[in-house]
mmCIF file of C-alpha atoms in Angstrom:
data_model
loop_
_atom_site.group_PDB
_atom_site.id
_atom_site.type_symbol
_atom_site.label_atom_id
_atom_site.label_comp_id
_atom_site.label_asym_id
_atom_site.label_seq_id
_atom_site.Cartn_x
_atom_site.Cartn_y
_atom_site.Cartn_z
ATOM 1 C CA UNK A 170 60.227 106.379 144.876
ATOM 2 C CA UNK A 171 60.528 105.235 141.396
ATOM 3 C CA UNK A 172 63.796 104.650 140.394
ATOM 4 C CA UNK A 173 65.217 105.861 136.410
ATOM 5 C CA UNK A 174 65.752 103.252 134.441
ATOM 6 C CA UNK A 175 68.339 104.554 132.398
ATOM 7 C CA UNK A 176 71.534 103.045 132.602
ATOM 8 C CA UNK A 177 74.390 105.018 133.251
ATOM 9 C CA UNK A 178 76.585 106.268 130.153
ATOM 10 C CA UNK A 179 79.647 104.276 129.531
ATOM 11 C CA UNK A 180 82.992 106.298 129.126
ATOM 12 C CA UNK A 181 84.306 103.676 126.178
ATOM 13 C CA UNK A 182 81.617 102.318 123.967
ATOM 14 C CA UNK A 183 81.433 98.578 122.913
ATOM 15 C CA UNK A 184 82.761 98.950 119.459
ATOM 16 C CA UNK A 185 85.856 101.088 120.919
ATOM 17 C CA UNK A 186 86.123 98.325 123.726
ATOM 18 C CA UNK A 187 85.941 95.406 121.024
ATOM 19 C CA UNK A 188 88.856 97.150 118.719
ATOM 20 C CA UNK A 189 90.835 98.200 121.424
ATOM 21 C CA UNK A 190 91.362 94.435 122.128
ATOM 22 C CA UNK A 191 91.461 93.204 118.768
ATOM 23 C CA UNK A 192 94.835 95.718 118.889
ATOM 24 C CA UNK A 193 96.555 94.438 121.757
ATOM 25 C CA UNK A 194 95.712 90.772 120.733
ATOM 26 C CA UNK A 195 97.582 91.560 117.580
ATOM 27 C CA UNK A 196 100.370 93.423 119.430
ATOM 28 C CA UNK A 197 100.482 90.759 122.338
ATOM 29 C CA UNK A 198 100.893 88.128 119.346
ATOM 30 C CA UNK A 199 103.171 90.295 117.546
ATOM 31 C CA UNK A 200 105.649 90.654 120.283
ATOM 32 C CA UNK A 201 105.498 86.530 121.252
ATOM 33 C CA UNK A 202 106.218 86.026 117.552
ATOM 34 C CA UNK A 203 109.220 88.383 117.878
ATOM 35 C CA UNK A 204 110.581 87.190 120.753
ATOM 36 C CA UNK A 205 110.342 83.310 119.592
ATOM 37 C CA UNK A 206 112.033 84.614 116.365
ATOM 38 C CA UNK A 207 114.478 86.242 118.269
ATOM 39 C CA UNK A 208 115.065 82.968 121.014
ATOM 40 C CA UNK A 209 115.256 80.797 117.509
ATOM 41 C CA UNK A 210 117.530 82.576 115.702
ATOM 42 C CA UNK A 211 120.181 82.825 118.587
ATOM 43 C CA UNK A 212 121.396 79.700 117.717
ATOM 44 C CA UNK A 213 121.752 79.891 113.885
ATOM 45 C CA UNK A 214 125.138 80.476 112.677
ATOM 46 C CA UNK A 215 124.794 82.558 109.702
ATOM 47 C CA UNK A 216 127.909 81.679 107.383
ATOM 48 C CA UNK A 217 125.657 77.661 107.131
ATOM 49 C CA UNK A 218 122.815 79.531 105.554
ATOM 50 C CA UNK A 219 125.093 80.523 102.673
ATOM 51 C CA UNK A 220 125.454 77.199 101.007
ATOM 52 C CA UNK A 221 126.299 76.493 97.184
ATOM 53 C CA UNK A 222 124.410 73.250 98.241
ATOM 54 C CA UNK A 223 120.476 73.740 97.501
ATOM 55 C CA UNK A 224 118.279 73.843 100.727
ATOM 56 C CA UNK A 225 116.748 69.936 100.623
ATOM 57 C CA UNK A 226 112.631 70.693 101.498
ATOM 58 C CA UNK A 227 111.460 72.418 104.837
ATOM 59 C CA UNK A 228 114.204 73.985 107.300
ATOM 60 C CA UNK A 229 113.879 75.321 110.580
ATOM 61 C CA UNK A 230 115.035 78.431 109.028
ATOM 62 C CA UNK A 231 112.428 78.526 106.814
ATOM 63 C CA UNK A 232 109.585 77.918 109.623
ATOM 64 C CA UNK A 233 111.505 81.173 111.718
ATOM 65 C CA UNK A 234 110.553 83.365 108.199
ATOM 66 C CA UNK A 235 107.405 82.006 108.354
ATOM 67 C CA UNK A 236 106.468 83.162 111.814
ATOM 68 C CA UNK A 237 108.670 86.210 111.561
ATOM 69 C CA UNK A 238 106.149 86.919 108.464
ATOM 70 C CA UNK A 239 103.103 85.925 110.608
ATOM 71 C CA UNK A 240 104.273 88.737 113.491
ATOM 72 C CA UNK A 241 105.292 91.529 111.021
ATOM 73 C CA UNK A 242 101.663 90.763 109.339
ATOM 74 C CA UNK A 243 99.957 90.872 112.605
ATOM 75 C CA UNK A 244 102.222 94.152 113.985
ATOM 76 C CA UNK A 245 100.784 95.960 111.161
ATOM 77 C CA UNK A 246 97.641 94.716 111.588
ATOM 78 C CA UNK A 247 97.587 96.192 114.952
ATOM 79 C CA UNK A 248 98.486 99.937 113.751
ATOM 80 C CA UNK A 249 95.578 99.811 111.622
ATOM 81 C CA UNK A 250 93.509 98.557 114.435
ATOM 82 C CA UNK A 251 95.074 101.208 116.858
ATOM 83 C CA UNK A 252 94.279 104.145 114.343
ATOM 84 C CA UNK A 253 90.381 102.654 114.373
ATOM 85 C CA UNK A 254 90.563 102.803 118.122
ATOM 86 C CA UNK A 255 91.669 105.862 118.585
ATOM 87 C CA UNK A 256 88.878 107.231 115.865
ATOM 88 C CA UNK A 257 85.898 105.514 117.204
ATOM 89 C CA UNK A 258 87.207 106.706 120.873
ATOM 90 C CA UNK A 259 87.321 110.181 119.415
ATOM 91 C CA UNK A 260 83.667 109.995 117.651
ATOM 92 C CA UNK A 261 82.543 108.392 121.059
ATOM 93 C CA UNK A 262 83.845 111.066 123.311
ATOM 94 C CA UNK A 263 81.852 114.450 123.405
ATOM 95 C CA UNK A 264 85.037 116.130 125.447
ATOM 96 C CA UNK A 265 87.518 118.647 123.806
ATOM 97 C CA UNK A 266 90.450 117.670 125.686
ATOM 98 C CA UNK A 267 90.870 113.624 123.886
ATOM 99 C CA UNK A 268 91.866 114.870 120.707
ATOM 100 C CA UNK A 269 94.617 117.304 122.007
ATOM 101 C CA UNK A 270 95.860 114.099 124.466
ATOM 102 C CA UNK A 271 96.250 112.469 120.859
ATOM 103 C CA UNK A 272 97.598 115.438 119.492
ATOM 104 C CA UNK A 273 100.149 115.473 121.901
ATOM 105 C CA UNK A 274 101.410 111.733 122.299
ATOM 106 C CA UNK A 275 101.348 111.683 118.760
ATOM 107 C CA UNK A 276 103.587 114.593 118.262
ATOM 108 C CA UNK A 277 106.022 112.716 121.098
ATOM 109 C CA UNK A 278 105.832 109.587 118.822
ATOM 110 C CA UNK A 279 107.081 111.250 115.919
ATOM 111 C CA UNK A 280 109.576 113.204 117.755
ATOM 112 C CA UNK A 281 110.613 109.826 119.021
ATOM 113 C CA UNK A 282 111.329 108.126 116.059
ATOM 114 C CA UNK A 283 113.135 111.071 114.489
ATOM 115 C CA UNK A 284 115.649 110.919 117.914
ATOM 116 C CA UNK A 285 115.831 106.852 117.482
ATOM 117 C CA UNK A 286 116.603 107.428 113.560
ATOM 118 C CA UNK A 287 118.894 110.277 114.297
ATOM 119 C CA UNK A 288 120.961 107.668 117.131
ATOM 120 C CA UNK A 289 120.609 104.878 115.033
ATOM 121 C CA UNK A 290 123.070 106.830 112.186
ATOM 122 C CA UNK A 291 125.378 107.414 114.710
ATOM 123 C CA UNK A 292 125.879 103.706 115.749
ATOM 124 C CA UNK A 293 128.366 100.789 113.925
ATOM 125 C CA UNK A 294 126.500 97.814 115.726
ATOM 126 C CA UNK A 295 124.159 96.209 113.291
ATOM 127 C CA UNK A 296 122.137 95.065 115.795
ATOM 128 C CA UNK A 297 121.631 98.372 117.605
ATOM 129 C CA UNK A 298 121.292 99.769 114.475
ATOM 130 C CA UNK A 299 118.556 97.153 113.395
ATOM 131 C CA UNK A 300 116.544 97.670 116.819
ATOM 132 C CA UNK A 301 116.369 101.479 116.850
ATOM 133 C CA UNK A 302 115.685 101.144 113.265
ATOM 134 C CA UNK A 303 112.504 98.852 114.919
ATOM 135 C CA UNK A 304 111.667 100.971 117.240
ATOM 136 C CA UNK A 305 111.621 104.400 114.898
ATOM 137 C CA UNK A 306 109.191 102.544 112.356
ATOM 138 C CA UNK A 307 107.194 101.454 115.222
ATOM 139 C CA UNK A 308 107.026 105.138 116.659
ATOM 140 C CA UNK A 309 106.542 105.937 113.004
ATOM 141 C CA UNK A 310 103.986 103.967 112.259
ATOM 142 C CA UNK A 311 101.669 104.949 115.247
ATOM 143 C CA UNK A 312 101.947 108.737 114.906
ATOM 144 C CA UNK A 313 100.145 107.920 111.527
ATOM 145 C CA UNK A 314 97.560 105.536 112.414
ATOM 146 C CA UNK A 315 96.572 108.288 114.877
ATOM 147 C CA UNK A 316 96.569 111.576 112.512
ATOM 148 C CA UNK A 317 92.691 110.257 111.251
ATOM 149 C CA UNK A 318 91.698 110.833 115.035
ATOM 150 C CA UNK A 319 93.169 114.377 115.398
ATOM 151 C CA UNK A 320 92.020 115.047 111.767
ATOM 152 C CA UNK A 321 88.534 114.211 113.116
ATOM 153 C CA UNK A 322 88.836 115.945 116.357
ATOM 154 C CA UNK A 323 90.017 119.000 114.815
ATOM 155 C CA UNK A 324 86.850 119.137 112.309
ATOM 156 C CA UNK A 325 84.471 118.397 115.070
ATOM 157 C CA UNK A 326 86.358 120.913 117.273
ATOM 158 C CA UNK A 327 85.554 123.261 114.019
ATOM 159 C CA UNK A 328 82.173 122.435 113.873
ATOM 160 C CA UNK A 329 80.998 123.123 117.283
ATOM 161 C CA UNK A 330 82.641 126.970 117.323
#
C-alpha cells in the first residue's frame, strides 16, 4: 500500500520557532547581564563615586554601565522579538482560541503592572521601590509587544464571520 508522502503539519512553523529563540536568547542574556550587574555592584560603596577628584581613564564602574547598557539594550530587544513571535504564531495558527489565550495573559500583564506600580507607591525602600518599578515596566512592556497579535487575531477573527 502506497504510503502519502506528505509530511505531517507542524503546530509552530520555522520562522515562529527561529524568533521564539532569538527572544529567549536575548532574555536569557538579559537576565545574566542583570544579575552580574547586580553581583558587581554589591560591593561598590556609593558615597566613593561622588568625588570632586576627576575619574582617571577606565573604572570598573564604568565597565558595570557598560554591560548594564548591553542588558537593558538586549531586554528590549527581546520585547520586540516577543511581539514578532507572538504575531507570526498568530498568522501561523488557523485556531480561534490563540488569540483570546493572548488576549487574556495580556490583559493579566497589564493588570500586573498596574498592582506592582500601585505597591511600589506605597513602599519607602528604594530598592523595593526600584524592583517593582522593574518588574511593572517589564509587565508593561509585554502587554504591548503583544496588542499587534490580538489586533491581528481580532481582524482575522472579523474576516472569517
Amino acid at each position: 500500500m502506497p504510503r502519502s508522502s506528505a509530511l505531517p503539519r507542524r503546530s509552530v512553523d520555522r520562522r515562529t520557532r527561529l524568533v521564539a529563540t532569538a527572544t529567549l536568547v536575548c532574555f536569557g542574556v538579559a537576565a545574566a547581564a542583570r544579575v552580574l550587574v547586580d553581583t558587581s555592584t554589591a560591593g561598590f560603596d556609593a558615597p566613593a563615586r561622588y568625588a570632586t577628584v576627576p575619574p582617571s581613564g577606565w573604572t570598573a564602574f564604568d565597565t558595570v554601565n557598560v554591560v548594564a547598557v548591553a542588558g537593558a539594550s538586549l531586554a528590549g530587544a527581546a520585547v520586540l522579538l516577543f511581539g514578532a513571535t507572538l504575531v507570526s504564531a498568530v498568522l501561523h495558527h488557523r485556531g480561534r482560541r490563540l488569540p483570546l489565550v493572548i488576549g487574556a495573559v495580556t490583559l493579566a500583564m497589564a493588570l500586573g503592572a498596574v498592582l506592582a506600580g500601585a505597591v511600589a507607591s506605597g513602599r519607602t525602600d528604594f530598592t523595593a521601590v526600584t524592583e517593582l518599578e522593574l518588574l511593572r515596566t517589564a509587565l508593561a512592556g509585554l502587554a504591548v509587544a503583544s496588542l499587534p497579535a490580538i489586533v491581528l487575531g481580532a481582524v482575522r477573527a472579523r474576516g472569517r464571520a
